[in-house]
mmCIF file of C-alpha atoms and ligand atoms in Angstrom:
data_model
loop_
_atom_site.group_PDB
_atom_site.id
_atom_site.type_symbol
_atom_site.label_atom_id
_atom_site.label_comp_id
_atom_site.label_asym_id
_atom_site.label_seq_id
_atom_site.Cartn_x
_atom_site.Cartn_y
_atom_site.Cartn_z
ATOM 1 C CA UNK A 1 32.428 23.970 -4.225
ATOM 2 C CA UNK A 2 30.520 23.315 -1.079
ATOM 3 C CA UNK A 3 27.062 24.171 0.151
ATOM 4 C CA UNK A 4 27.312 25.905 3.491
ATOM 5 C CA UNK A 5 24.567 27.011 5.857
ATOM 6 C CA UNK A 6 25.666 29.823 8.140
ATOM 7 C CA UNK A 7 23.585 30.925 11.093
ATOM 8 C CA UNK A 8 24.227 34.283 12.767
ATOM 9 C CA UNK A 9 22.850 34.988 16.241
ATOM 10 C CA UNK A 10 21.348 38.193 17.573
ATOM 11 C CA UNK A 11 24.580 39.865 18.681
ATOM 12 C CA UNK A 12 26.165 39.168 15.280
ATOM 13 C CA UNK A 13 23.375 41.156 13.587
ATOM 14 C CA UNK A 14 22.794 43.564 16.490
ATOM 15 C CA UNK A 15 23.547 46.754 14.505
ATOM 16 C CA UNK A 16 23.621 47.733 10.827
ATOM 17 C CA UNK A 17 27.427 47.888 11.128
ATOM 18 C CA UNK A 18 27.499 44.275 12.291
ATOM 19 C CA UNK A 19 25.092 43.259 9.559
ATOM 20 C CA UNK A 20 27.571 44.688 7.051
ATOM 21 C CA UNK A 21 30.322 42.628 8.671
ATOM 22 C CA UNK A 22 28.211 39.516 8.272
ATOM 23 C CA UNK A 23 27.710 40.410 4.615
ATOM 24 C CA UNK A 24 31.474 40.638 4.214
ATOM 25 C CA UNK A 25 31.999 37.206 5.693
ATOM 26 C CA UNK A 26 29.307 35.741 3.462
ATOM 27 C CA UNK A 27 30.944 37.432 0.467
ATOM 28 C CA UNK A 28 34.271 35.772 1.292
ATOM 29 C CA UNK A 29 32.653 32.338 1.211
ATOM 30 C CA UNK A 30 30.909 33.176 -2.046
ATOM 31 C CA UNK A 31 34.216 34.358 -3.514
ATOM 32 C CA UNK A 32 35.671 30.945 -2.714
ATOM 33 C CA UNK A 33 33.010 29.455 -4.937
ATOM 34 C CA UNK A 34 30.685 28.109 -2.252
ATOM 35 C CA UNK A 35 26.922 28.237 -2.226
ATOM 36 C CA UNK A 36 25.712 29.932 0.927
ATOM 37 C CA UNK A 37 22.420 29.903 2.781
ATOM 38 C CA UNK A 38 22.347 32.351 5.683
ATOM 39 C CA UNK A 39 19.979 32.032 8.622
ATOM 40 C CA UNK A 40 19.668 35.007 10.940
ATOM 41 C CA UNK A 41 18.202 35.747 14.341
ATOM 42 C CA UNK A 42 16.514 38.989 15.272
ATOM 43 C CA UNK A 43 18.769 41.877 16.347
ATOM 44 C CA UNK A 44 19.898 41.254 19.930
ATOM 45 C CA UNK A 45 17.292 42.279 22.472
ATOM 46 C CA UNK A 46 14.557 42.564 19.867
ATOM 47 C CA UNK A 47 12.689 39.361 20.704
ATOM 48 C CA UNK A 48 12.684 40.317 24.385
ATOM 49 C CA UNK A 49 11.457 43.795 23.497
ATOM 50 C CA UNK A 50 8.560 42.392 21.475
ATOM 51 C CA UNK A 51 7.605 39.969 24.232
ATOM 52 C CA UNK A 52 7.656 42.919 26.632
ATOM 53 C CA UNK A 53 5.255 44.857 24.426
ATOM 54 C CA UNK A 54 2.875 41.904 24.337
ATOM 55 C CA UNK A 55 2.957 41.525 28.107
ATOM 56 C CA UNK A 56 2.135 45.202 28.468
ATOM 57 C CA UNK A 57 -1.194 44.397 26.868
ATOM 58 C CA UNK A 58 -2.030 40.812 27.781
ATOM 59 C CA UNK A 59 -0.497 39.304 30.911
ATOM 60 C CA UNK A 60 -0.771 35.939 29.233
ATOM 61 C CA UNK A 61 -0.435 36.812 25.546
ATOM 62 C CA UNK A 62 -2.395 34.831 23.008
ATOM 63 C CA UNK A 63 0.102 32.328 21.556
ATOM 64 C CA UNK A 64 -0.948 32.734 17.925
ATOM 65 C CA UNK A 65 -0.637 36.510 18.096
ATOM 66 C CA UNK A 66 2.612 36.193 20.024
ATOM 67 C CA UNK A 67 4.108 34.289 17.104
ATOM 68 C CA UNK A 68 2.855 36.842 14.590
ATOM 69 C CA UNK A 69 4.555 39.466 16.734
ATOM 70 C CA UNK A 70 7.924 37.896 17.525
ATOM 71 C CA UNK A 71 8.431 36.576 13.995
ATOM 72 C CA UNK A 72 8.814 40.188 12.870
ATOM 73 C CA UNK A 73 12.241 40.396 14.524
ATOM 74 C CA UNK A 74 13.790 38.001 12.025
ATOM 75 C CA UNK A 75 11.934 39.570 9.112
ATOM 76 C CA UNK A 76 13.854 42.774 9.779
ATOM 77 C CA UNK A 77 17.277 41.138 9.733
ATOM 78 C CA UNK A 78 16.750 39.045 6.586
ATOM 79 C CA UNK A 79 15.829 42.165 4.627
ATOM 80 C CA UNK A 80 18.702 44.248 6.007
ATOM 81 C CA UNK A 81 21.261 41.512 5.394
ATOM 82 C CA UNK A 82 20.015 40.974 1.843
ATOM 83 C CA UNK A 83 20.385 44.707 1.211
ATOM 84 C CA UNK A 84 23.909 44.668 2.655
ATOM 85 C CA UNK A 85 24.814 41.768 0.358
ATOM 86 C CA UNK A 86 23.404 43.612 -2.655
ATOM 87 C CA UNK A 87 25.448 46.652 -1.712
ATOM 88 C CA UNK A 88 28.508 44.443 -2.044
ATOM 89 C CA UNK A 89 27.451 43.424 -5.536
ATOM 90 C CA UNK A 90 26.101 40.008 -4.614
ATOM 91 C CA UNK A 91 22.791 38.526 -5.616
ATOM 92 C CA UNK A 92 20.716 37.956 -2.503
ATOM 93 C CA UNK A 93 17.135 37.155 -1.651
ATOM 94 C CA UNK A 94 15.374 37.026 1.704
ATOM 95 C CA UNK A 95 12.879 34.387 2.785
ATOM 96 C CA UNK A 96 10.532 34.243 5.726
ATOM 97 C CA UNK A 97 9.859 30.776 7.110
ATOM 98 C CA UNK A 98 6.535 30.672 5.278
ATOM 99 C CA UNK A 99 8.138 31.724 1.992
ATOM 100 C CA UNK A 100 10.606 28.830 2.139
ATOM 101 C CA UNK A 101 7.844 26.755 3.455
ATOM 102 C CA UNK A 102 9.260 25.514 6.672
ATOM 103 C CA UNK A 103 6.212 23.539 7.646
ATOM 104 C CA UNK A 104 5.662 23.086 11.380
ATOM 105 C CA UNK A 105 2.976 21.735 13.660
ATOM 106 C CA UNK A 106 0.634 24.274 15.206
ATOM 107 C CA UNK A 107 2.106 24.397 18.705
ATOM 108 C CA UNK A 108 2.472 28.185 18.781
ATOM 109 C CA UNK A 109 5.625 29.502 20.521
ATOM 110 C CA UNK A 110 7.198 26.031 20.563
ATOM 111 C CA UNK A 111 6.396 24.535 17.179
ATOM 112 C CA UNK A 112 8.298 21.625 15.689
ATOM 113 C CA UNK A 113 9.470 21.439 12.107
ATOM 114 C CA UNK A 114 7.650 18.803 10.067
ATOM 115 C CA UNK A 115 9.186 19.348 6.642
ATOM 116 C CA UNK A 116 11.105 21.851 4.554
ATOM 117 C CA UNK A 117 10.484 22.569 0.910
ATOM 118 C CA UNK A 118 14.011 23.268 -0.280
ATOM 119 C CA UNK A 119 13.267 23.622 -3.978
ATOM 120 C CA UNK A 120 13.047 27.425 -4.188
ATOM 121 C CA UNK A 121 16.243 27.783 -2.198
ATOM 122 C CA UNK A 122 17.991 25.262 -4.409
ATOM 123 C CA UNK A 123 16.920 27.118 -7.545
ATOM 124 C CA UNK A 124 18.206 30.433 -6.170
ATOM 125 C CA UNK A 125 21.500 28.905 -5.093
ATOM 126 C CA UNK A 126 22.017 27.450 -8.542
ATOM 127 C CA UNK A 127 21.290 30.870 -10.018
ATOM 128 C CA UNK A 128 24.055 32.363 -7.875
ATOM 129 C CA UNK A 129 21.963 33.927 -5.111
ATOM 130 C CA UNK A 130 22.738 33.971 -1.432
ATOM 131 C CA UNK A 131 19.527 32.810 0.247
ATOM 132 C CA UNK A 132 18.858 34.639 3.498
ATOM 133 C CA UNK A 133 16.340 32.819 5.660
ATOM 134 C CA UNK A 134 14.580 34.003 8.809
ATOM 135 C CA UNK A 135 15.446 31.793 11.762
ATOM 136 C CA UNK A 136 13.046 30.754 14.496
ATOM 137 C CA UNK A 137 9.887 30.761 12.365
ATOM 138 C CA UNK A 138 7.757 28.531 10.223
ATOM 139 C CA UNK A 139 4.212 28.133 9.071
ATOM 140 C CA UNK A 140 1.596 25.542 9.909
ATOM 141 C CA UNK A 141 -0.623 23.649 7.505
ATOM 142 C CA UNK A 142 -3.238 26.377 7.613
ATOM 143 C CA UNK A 143 -0.840 29.219 6.943
ATOM 144 C CA UNK A 144 -0.469 30.431 10.527
ATOM 145 C CA UNK A 145 2.935 31.832 11.464
ATOM 146 C CA UNK A 146 4.647 29.733 14.124
ATOM 147 C CA UNK A 147 7.894 30.029 16.087
ATOM 148 C CA UNK A 148 10.222 27.321 17.328
ATOM 149 C CA UNK A 149 10.948 28.370 20.908
ATOM 150 C CA UNK A 150 13.636 30.716 22.232
ATOM 151 C CA UNK A 151 16.961 30.227 20.536
ATOM 152 C CA UNK A 152 15.136 28.490 17.683
ATOM 153 C CA UNK A 153 17.235 29.990 14.893
ATOM 154 C CA UNK A 154 19.900 27.383 15.616
ATOM 155 C CA UNK A 155 17.321 24.735 14.842
ATOM 156 C CA UNK A 156 16.328 26.499 11.616
ATOM 157 C CA UNK A 157 19.984 26.492 10.551
ATOM 158 C CA UNK A 158 20.513 22.828 11.256
ATOM 159 C CA UNK A 159 17.174 21.816 9.734
ATOM 160 C CA UNK A 160 17.978 23.687 6.513
ATOM 161 C CA UNK A 161 21.418 22.088 6.416
ATOM 162 C CA UNK A 162 19.775 18.689 6.771
ATOM 163 C CA UNK A 163 17.145 19.394 4.105
ATOM 164 C CA UNK A 164 19.708 20.748 1.639
ATOM 165 C CA UNK A 165 22.254 18.086 2.557
ATOM 166 C CA UNK A 166 24.721 20.898 3.161
ATOM 167 C CA UNK A 167 28.384 20.117 3.592
ATOM 168 C CA UNK A 168 28.531 22.056 6.842
ATOM 169 C CA UNK A 169 26.338 24.082 9.159
ATOM 170 C CA UNK A 170 28.255 26.916 10.781
ATOM 171 C CA UNK A 171 26.768 28.576 13.831
ATOM 172 C CA UNK A 172 28.283 32.033 14.311
ATOM 173 C CA UNK A 173 27.885 33.454 17.759
ATOM 174 C CA UNK A 174 29.619 35.762 20.232
ATOM 175 C CA UNK A 175 31.926 33.050 21.567
ATOM 176 C CA UNK A 176 34.547 31.339 19.452
ATOM 177 C CA UNK A 177 33.573 27.793 20.302
ATOM 178 C CA UNK A 178 32.652 25.400 23.063
ATOM 179 C CA UNK A 179 34.796 25.604 26.186
ATOM 180 C CA UNK A 180 35.685 23.090 28.882
ATOM 181 C CA UNK A 181 33.594 25.285 31.160
ATOM 182 C CA UNK A 182 32.460 28.903 31.463
ATOM 183 C CA UNK A 183 35.605 31.082 31.116
ATOM 184 C CA UNK A 184 33.975 33.717 33.305
ATOM 185 C CA UNK A 185 34.280 31.290 36.187
ATOM 186 C CA UNK A 186 37.482 29.531 35.228
ATOM 187 C CA UNK A 187 39.814 31.809 33.243
ATOM 188 C CA UNK A 188 41.927 28.764 32.327
ATOM 189 C CA UNK A 189 38.971 27.152 30.541
ATOM 190 C CA UNK A 190 40.115 25.865 27.178
ATOM 191 C CA UNK A 191 38.365 25.919 23.844
ATOM 192 C CA UNK A 192 37.640 22.439 22.557
ATOM 193 C CA UNK A 193 38.607 21.633 18.968
ATOM 194 C CA UNK A 194 35.976 18.925 18.876
ATOM 195 C CA UNK A 195 33.211 17.632 21.086
ATOM 196 C CA UNK A 196 30.925 14.698 20.366
ATOM 197 C CA UNK A 197 27.211 15.099 19.814
ATOM 198 C CA UNK A 198 26.372 13.222 22.948
ATOM 199 C CA UNK A 199 28.647 15.431 25.009
ATOM 200 C CA UNK A 200 27.264 18.547 23.381
ATOM 201 C CA UNK A 201 23.739 17.429 24.197
ATOM 202 C CA UNK A 202 24.723 17.034 27.823
ATOM 203 C CA UNK A 203 26.575 20.339 27.875
ATOM 204 C CA UNK A 204 23.605 22.102 26.267
ATOM 205 C CA UNK A 205 20.950 20.543 28.447
ATOM 206 C CA UNK A 206 23.037 21.065 31.560
ATOM 207 C CA UNK A 207 23.103 24.760 31.010
ATOM 208 C CA UNK A 208 25.959 25.675 28.672
ATOM 209 C CA UNK A 209 23.893 27.896 26.462
ATOM 210 C CA UNK A 210 25.968 27.848 23.284
ATOM 211 C CA UNK A 211 23.423 26.032 21.124
ATOM 212 C CA UNK A 212 19.728 25.427 21.435
ATOM 213 C CA UNK A 213 19.438 21.829 22.541
ATOM 214 C CA UNK A 214 16.944 20.914 19.839
ATOM 215 C CA UNK A 215 19.371 21.959 17.152
ATOM 216 C CA UNK A 216 21.942 19.542 18.540
ATOM 217 C CA UNK A 217 19.396 16.731 18.620
ATOM 218 C CA UNK A 218 18.469 17.531 15.052
ATOM 219 C CA UNK A 219 22.085 17.560 13.904
ATOM 220 C CA UNK A 220 22.685 14.221 15.591
ATOM 221 C CA UNK A 221 19.649 12.660 14.009
ATOM 222 C CA UNK A 222 20.415 13.835 10.478
ATOM 223 C CA UNK A 223 24.191 13.660 10.791
ATOM 224 C CA UNK A 224 24.696 17.330 10.024
ATOM 225 C CA UNK A 225 28.292 18.477 10.320
ATOM 226 C CA UNK A 226 28.000 21.304 12.820
ATOM 227 C CA UNK A 227 30.579 23.888 13.814
ATOM 228 C CA UNK A 228 30.381 26.714 16.361
ATOM 229 C CA UNK A 229 32.446 29.817 15.549
ATOM 230 C CA UNK A 230 32.773 33.466 16.483
ATOM 231 C CA UNK A 231 31.385 36.090 14.147
ATOM 232 C CA UNK A 232 33.782 38.622 15.641
ATOM 233 C CA UNK A 233 36.971 36.880 14.572
ATOM 234 C CA UNK A 234 38.419 36.708 11.108
ATOM 235 C CA UNK A 235 40.066 33.349 11.524
ATOM 236 C CA UNK A 236 39.582 30.321 13.708
ATOM 237 C CA UNK A 237 38.240 26.829 13.385
ATOM 238 C CA UNK A 238 35.764 27.100 16.248
ATOM 239 C CA UNK A 239 34.572 23.821 17.710
ATOM 240 C CA UNK A 240 33.490 20.975 15.484
ATOM 241 C CA UNK A 241 30.771 18.715 16.810
ATOM 242 C CA UNK A 242 31.667 15.197 15.828
ATOM 243 C CA UNK A 243 30.225 11.745 15.877
ATOM 244 C CA UNK A 244 31.943 9.522 18.352
ATOM 245 C CA UNK A 245 32.985 6.974 15.789
ATOM 246 C CA UNK A 246 34.909 9.684 13.903
ATOM 247 C CA UNK A 247 36.943 10.704 16.898
ATOM 248 C CA UNK A 248 40.286 9.022 17.412
ATOM 249 C CA UNK A 249 40.782 9.048 21.103
ATOM 250 C CA UNK A 250 38.555 10.629 23.651
ATOM 251 C CA UNK A 251 39.582 12.541 26.711
ATOM 252 C CA UNK A 252 37.922 11.101 29.786
ATOM 253 C CA UNK A 253 36.274 14.386 30.701
ATOM 254 C CA UNK A 254 35.509 16.981 28.044
ATOM 255 C CA UNK A 255 33.897 19.622 30.152
ATOM 256 C CA UNK A 256 32.071 20.781 33.244
ATOM 257 C CA UNK A 257 28.557 22.067 32.842
ATOM 258 C CA UNK A 258 26.436 23.701 35.491
ATOM 259 C CA UNK A 259 22.882 24.780 35.823
ATOM 260 C CA UNK A 260 21.890 27.576 38.156
ATOM 261 C CA UNK A 261 18.216 27.217 37.332
ATOM 262 C CA UNK A 262 17.427 24.256 39.519
ATOM 263 C CA UNK A 263 15.320 23.994 42.649
ATOM 264 C CA UNK A 264 14.391 20.993 44.735
ATOM 265 C CA UNK A 265 11.249 19.814 46.377
ATOM 266 C CA UNK A 266 11.361 17.260 49.207
ATOM 267 C CA UNK A 267 8.436 15.195 50.425
ATOM 268 C CA UNK A 268 9.196 13.683 53.815
ATOM 269 C CA UNK A 269 7.706 10.698 55.583
ATOM 270 C CA UNK A 270 5.415 9.230 52.949
ATOM 271 C CA UNK A 271 4.166 5.643 53.296
ATOM 272 C CA UNK A 272 6.522 3.287 51.440
ATOM 273 C CA UNK A 273 4.044 1.526 49.192
ATOM 274 C CA UNK A 274 3.566 0.877 45.459
ATOM 275 C CA UNK A 275 2.225 3.894 43.633
ATOM 276 C CA UNK A 276 3.760 6.521 45.838
ATOM 277 C CA UNK A 277 6.168 7.900 43.207
ATOM 278 C CA UNK A 278 3.212 8.205 40.877
ATOM 279 C CA UNK A 279 1.098 9.891 43.536
ATOM 280 C CA UNK A 280 3.823 12.500 43.997
ATOM 281 C CA UNK A 281 4.981 13.037 40.423
ATOM 282 C CA UNK A 282 1.670 12.462 38.628
ATOM 283 C CA UNK A 283 0.204 15.868 39.556
ATOM 284 C CA UNK A 284 3.545 17.529 38.745
ATOM 285 C CA UNK A 285 3.563 15.980 35.271
ATOM 286 C CA UNK A 286 -0.063 16.947 34.766
ATOM 287 C CA UNK A 287 0.890 20.549 35.395
ATOM 288 C CA UNK A 288 3.467 20.167 32.588
ATOM 289 C CA UNK A 289 6.397 20.651 34.926
ATOM 290 C CA UNK A 290 9.558 18.830 33.866
ATOM 291 C CA UNK A 291 11.298 16.925 36.598
ATOM 292 C CA UNK A 292 15.035 16.460 36.365
ATOM 293 C CA UNK A 293 16.670 14.440 39.172
ATOM 294 C CA UNK A 294 14.742 12.158 41.460
ATOM 295 C CA UNK A 295 15.864 10.471 44.672
ATOM 296 C CA UNK A 296 13.913 8.211 46.947
ATOM 297 C CA UNK A 297 15.262 6.674 50.155
ATOM 298 C CA UNK A 298 13.612 4.431 52.663
ATOM 299 C CA UNK A 299 13.329 6.003 56.089
ATOM 300 C CA UNK A 300 14.957 4.496 59.152
ATOM 301 C CA UNK A 301 11.738 2.845 60.337
ATOM 302 C CA UNK A 302 11.379 0.948 57.050
ATOM 303 C CA UNK A 303 7.759 1.965 56.553
ATOM 304 C CA UNK A 304 8.093 5.512 55.290
ATOM 305 C CA UNK A 305 10.215 7.043 52.603
ATOM 306 C CA UNK A 306 11.581 10.464 51.665
ATOM 307 C CA UNK A 307 11.288 11.669 48.111
ATOM 308 C CA UNK A 308 13.241 14.524 46.533
ATOM 309 C CA UNK A 309 13.173 15.857 43.004
ATOM 310 C CA UNK A 310 14.428 18.887 41.133
ATOM 311 C CA UNK A 311 12.599 21.214 38.746
ATOM 312 C CA UNK A 312 13.397 24.414 36.897
ATOM 313 C CA UNK A 313 13.447 27.375 39.263
ATOM 314 C CA UNK A 314 10.700 29.094 37.294
ATOM 315 C CA UNK A 315 8.388 26.239 38.189
ATOM 316 C CA UNK A 316 9.528 25.810 41.762
ATOM 317 C CA UNK A 317 6.688 27.727 43.389
ATOM 318 C CA UNK A 318 4.136 25.909 41.283
ATOM 319 C CA UNK A 319 5.580 22.456 42.036
ATOM 320 C CA UNK A 320 5.824 23.220 45.744
ATOM 321 C CA UNK A 321 2.242 24.473 45.779
ATOM 322 C CA UNK A 322 0.980 21.338 44.047
ATOM 323 C CA UNK A 323 2.645 19.078 46.584
ATOM 324 C CA UNK A 324 1.598 21.114 49.587
ATOM 325 C CA UNK A 325 -1.958 20.799 48.327
ATOM 326 C CA UNK A 326 -1.533 17.058 47.853
ATOM 327 C CA UNK A 327 0.271 16.496 51.167
ATOM 328 C CA UNK A 328 -2.840 15.154 52.890
ATOM 329 C CA UNK A 329 -3.861 12.738 50.171
ATOM 330 C CA UNK A 330 -0.287 11.450 49.768
ATOM 331 C CA UNK A 331 -0.016 11.032 53.538
ATOM 332 C CA UNK A 332 3.271 12.942 53.771
ATOM 333 C CA UNK A 333 4.611 14.252 57.064
ATOM 334 C CA UNK A 334 6.135 17.352 55.498
ATOM 335 C CA UNK A 335 6.732 19.038 52.131
ATOM 336 C CA UNK A 336 9.596 21.479 51.792
ATOM 337 C CA UNK A 337 11.674 23.118 49.108
ATOM 338 C CA UNK A 338 14.993 24.781 48.421
ATOM 339 C CA UNK A 339 15.716 26.988 45.440
ATOM 340 C CA UNK A 340 19.262 27.886 46.465
ATOM 341 C CA UNK A 341 20.814 24.894 44.782
ATOM 342 C CA UNK A 342 22.806 24.322 41.650
ATOM 343 C CA UNK A 343 23.763 21.322 39.568
ATOM 344 C CA UNK A 344 27.348 20.701 38.509
ATOM 345 C CA UNK A 345 28.193 17.960 36.027
ATOM 346 C CA UNK A 346 31.272 16.324 34.595
ATOM 347 C CA UNK A 347 30.717 15.310 30.980
ATOM 348 C CA UNK A 348 32.825 12.987 28.868
ATOM 349 C CA UNK A 349 32.332 10.013 26.590
ATOM 350 C CA UNK A 350 35.665 8.672 27.831
ATOM 351 C CA UNK A 351 33.955 7.903 31.152
ATOM 352 C CA UNK A 352 32.466 4.828 29.559
ATOM 353 C CA UNK A 353 35.801 3.096 29.634
ATOM 354 C CA UNK A 354 37.149 4.506 32.873
ATOM 355 C CA UNK A 355 36.097 3.808 36.419
ATOM 356 C CA UNK A 356 36.754 5.915 39.460
ATOM 357 C CA UNK A 357 35.691 9.236 37.969
ATOM 358 C CA UNK A 358 32.805 9.626 40.380
ATOM 359 C CA UNK A 359 34.944 8.928 43.411
ATOM 360 C CA UNK A 360 37.604 11.444 42.315
ATOM 361 C CA UNK A 361 34.848 13.984 41.842
ATOM 362 C CA UNK A 362 33.413 13.363 45.301
ATOM 363 C CA UNK A 363 36.870 13.426 46.875
ATOM 364 C CA UNK A 364 37.631 16.776 45.254
ATOM 365 C CA UNK A 365 34.394 18.302 46.540
ATOM 366 C CA UNK A 366 34.861 16.809 50.010
ATOM 367 C CA UNK A 367 38.318 18.345 50.279
ATOM 368 C CA UNK A 368 36.647 21.757 49.957
ATOM 369 C CA UNK A 369 33.942 20.909 52.461
ATOM 370 C CA UNK A 370 31.241 20.998 49.785
ATOM 371 C CA UNK A 371 28.267 18.868 50.717
ATOM 372 C CA UNK A 372 26.652 16.822 47.929
ATOM 373 C CA UNK A 373 22.862 16.821 48.216
ATOM 374 C CA UNK A 374 21.942 14.655 45.244
ATOM 375 C CA UNK A 375 23.820 12.590 42.680
ATOM 376 C CA UNK A 376 22.806 11.247 39.311
ATOM 377 C CA UNK A 377 24.847 9.539 36.641
ATOM 378 C CA UNK A 378 24.623 8.359 33.078
ATOM 379 C CA UNK A 379 27.228 6.639 30.924
ATOM 380 C CA UNK A 380 28.821 9.948 30.014
ATOM 381 C CA UNK A 381 28.086 12.273 32.926
ATOM 382 C CA UNK A 382 28.033 12.615 36.668
ATOM 383 C CA UNK A 383 25.893 15.343 38.169
ATOM 384 C CA UNK A 384 25.735 16.571 41.718
ATOM 385 C CA UNK A 385 23.421 19.034 43.378
ATOM 386 C CA UNK A 386 25.139 21.385 45.799
ATOM 387 C CA UNK A 387 24.382 24.612 47.631
ATOM 388 C CA UNK A 388 24.493 27.402 45.052
ATOM 389 C CA UNK A 389 26.994 29.365 47.089
ATOM 390 C CA UNK A 390 29.650 26.742 46.280
ATOM 391 C CA UNK A 391 29.065 26.732 42.515
ATOM 392 C CA UNK A 392 32.118 28.706 41.460
ATOM 393 C CA UNK A 393 34.427 26.981 43.900
ATOM 394 C CA UNK A 394 33.212 23.553 42.808
ATOM 395 C CA UNK A 395 33.668 24.261 39.106
ATOM 396 C CA UNK A 396 37.138 25.683 39.697
ATOM 397 C CA UNK A 397 38.471 22.816 41.792
ATOM 398 C CA UNK A 398 36.994 20.190 39.474
ATOM 399 C CA UNK A 399 38.457 21.889 36.409
ATOM 400 C CA UNK A 400 41.853 21.692 38.076
ATOM 401 C CA UNK A 401 41.459 18.197 39.496
ATOM 402 C CA UNK A 402 40.607 16.786 36.066
ATOM 403 C CA UNK A 403 43.388 18.746 34.402
ATOM 404 C CA UNK A 404 41.043 20.369 31.915
ATOM 405 C CA UNK A 405 43.225 23.411 31.303
ATOM 406 C CA UNK A 406 45.634 21.170 29.392
ATOM 407 C CA UNK A 407 44.682 19.444 26.184
ATOM 408 C CA UNK A 408 44.521 15.688 26.633
HETATM 409 N N1 LIG B 501 15.145 35.633 18.118
HETATM 410 C C1 LIG B 501 14.795 34.389 18.768
HETATM 411 C C2 LIG B 501 15.174 34.457 20.242
HETATM 412 O O1 LIG B 501 15.688 35.445 20.704
HETATM 413 C C3 LIG B 501 15.414 33.212 18.112
HETATM 414 C C4 LIG B 501 16.917 33.139 18.141
HETATM 415 O O2 LIG B 501 17.593 34.131 18.388
HETATM 416 O O3 LIG B 501 17.461 32.060 17.926
HETATM 417 O O4 LIG B 501 14.934 33.520 20.962
HETATM 418 MG MG1 LIG B 502 20.682 32.448 20.058
#
C-alpha cells in the first residue's frame, strides 16, 4: 500500500464528464489498496473568468478580495469530484485550503505556504476516505483566504505530498509528460522518461509551462518523488523527475526550452565608472521588475559602456519608461528597447562533463544565418537571445543538431 497524491489540472476537471473520469482513475488506485489524496484546480477557464469579473469592477482589484473570489473556482471542483467519488461507492471528503489548514503568509495573490496541518487528512485516509483538497489556496494566520499564484495547484500537490511523506506525487495534465521541446514546433520531439530536478527547474523557468516552477523547487527541497502524466490516457509512465544521483547516465542535452515573453532594454554610452550597474538596475529593482540576462561591454573609446538587460514583456514598457526618465541622471547617450526577441536554451546536466556544446550551438545557428544578440550560461544550460522571427527555425535545427529525436 502506498500513499499517493494526485493533482489534476483545469482541463482534466473541465467538465462534469471529465470529473467522472478523474473519479474513475482515483477509484482504480483505491482498488489497488492505495491511500489517495487528490488535489484539483478550478475548471479550465474559470480562474480567468473570475479575474475578468473582478477587472470589470476594479481596474486594480483589491488583492484580499481577489483571493476570496478566485479561491471559489477550486471549491467547486472539490465538491463535484467528491460527489463523483461517492457515486462510485467510495468514501470521499472535500477540503478547502483553510479546512486542511494550509497556513500561508499574507501576501495575497502570491502567498507562500508556511506549514500544513496534515492530521485531519491522515485520519480520513486511515478511515478509508479519499481526501479531495482544493489546490491554489490557503489561509493566513488571521483566517484570511490566500492564493498561491497562477498555476499554484501544482505547489499544493507537492506540498501535501511533502507534508504527508507520500510515496509519489502525480501531476495529471493534458500532456503525457515532459518533452525534449514543444512538439507543436518540432513534431519529432520525444517524451522523456526521466528528467532531473535541476533540468526541470531550467525547463520550467525558461518557459516550458508543464509545472509551476515553485512546485519543482518545493519537490527538490523536500525530495518529493514527482511524476507528470496525462489524465487523458489510461496507461503510460509519464515523466519521472529524478535526483541526479539516482540517474545512471545522463544525456548531454535533455531538452530545448524557449521563452517568447522576453524583451530587452539597452542603455548606450554610459560613463564606465563604479556604481553604474546599480544606477541602471536599482530603479528597475525598486519597481519590482525582475531582470533576467544582463550584458555590459566597454565601448570602443574605453570611457563609456553599453548595458543591455532583458525583462518580461509585460514589464517592458515600464522598464523602458524608468530608464528613459533616468537617462539624464545616469548620463546615458541613448536608451532603447526591443520586444521582438526570444530566448532559446539548451538544457542538460550532462553539459557539466562535456565541453564544446556552446560552440556547436553557435555553429548551428550561424549556419542558418541567425544572429545571436545575447548569451548566458550556467553549468547546465546555454541561453541565447535571438530575433523572435527565428524562434521556430532555431529550435528545429538545434533539436536536430543535438540528435534529440533519438533516445541517448
Ligand atoms: N486555478 C488556478 C489557476 O488557473 C490554479 C491552478 O490551476 O493551478 O492559475
Ligand atoms: Mg495548471
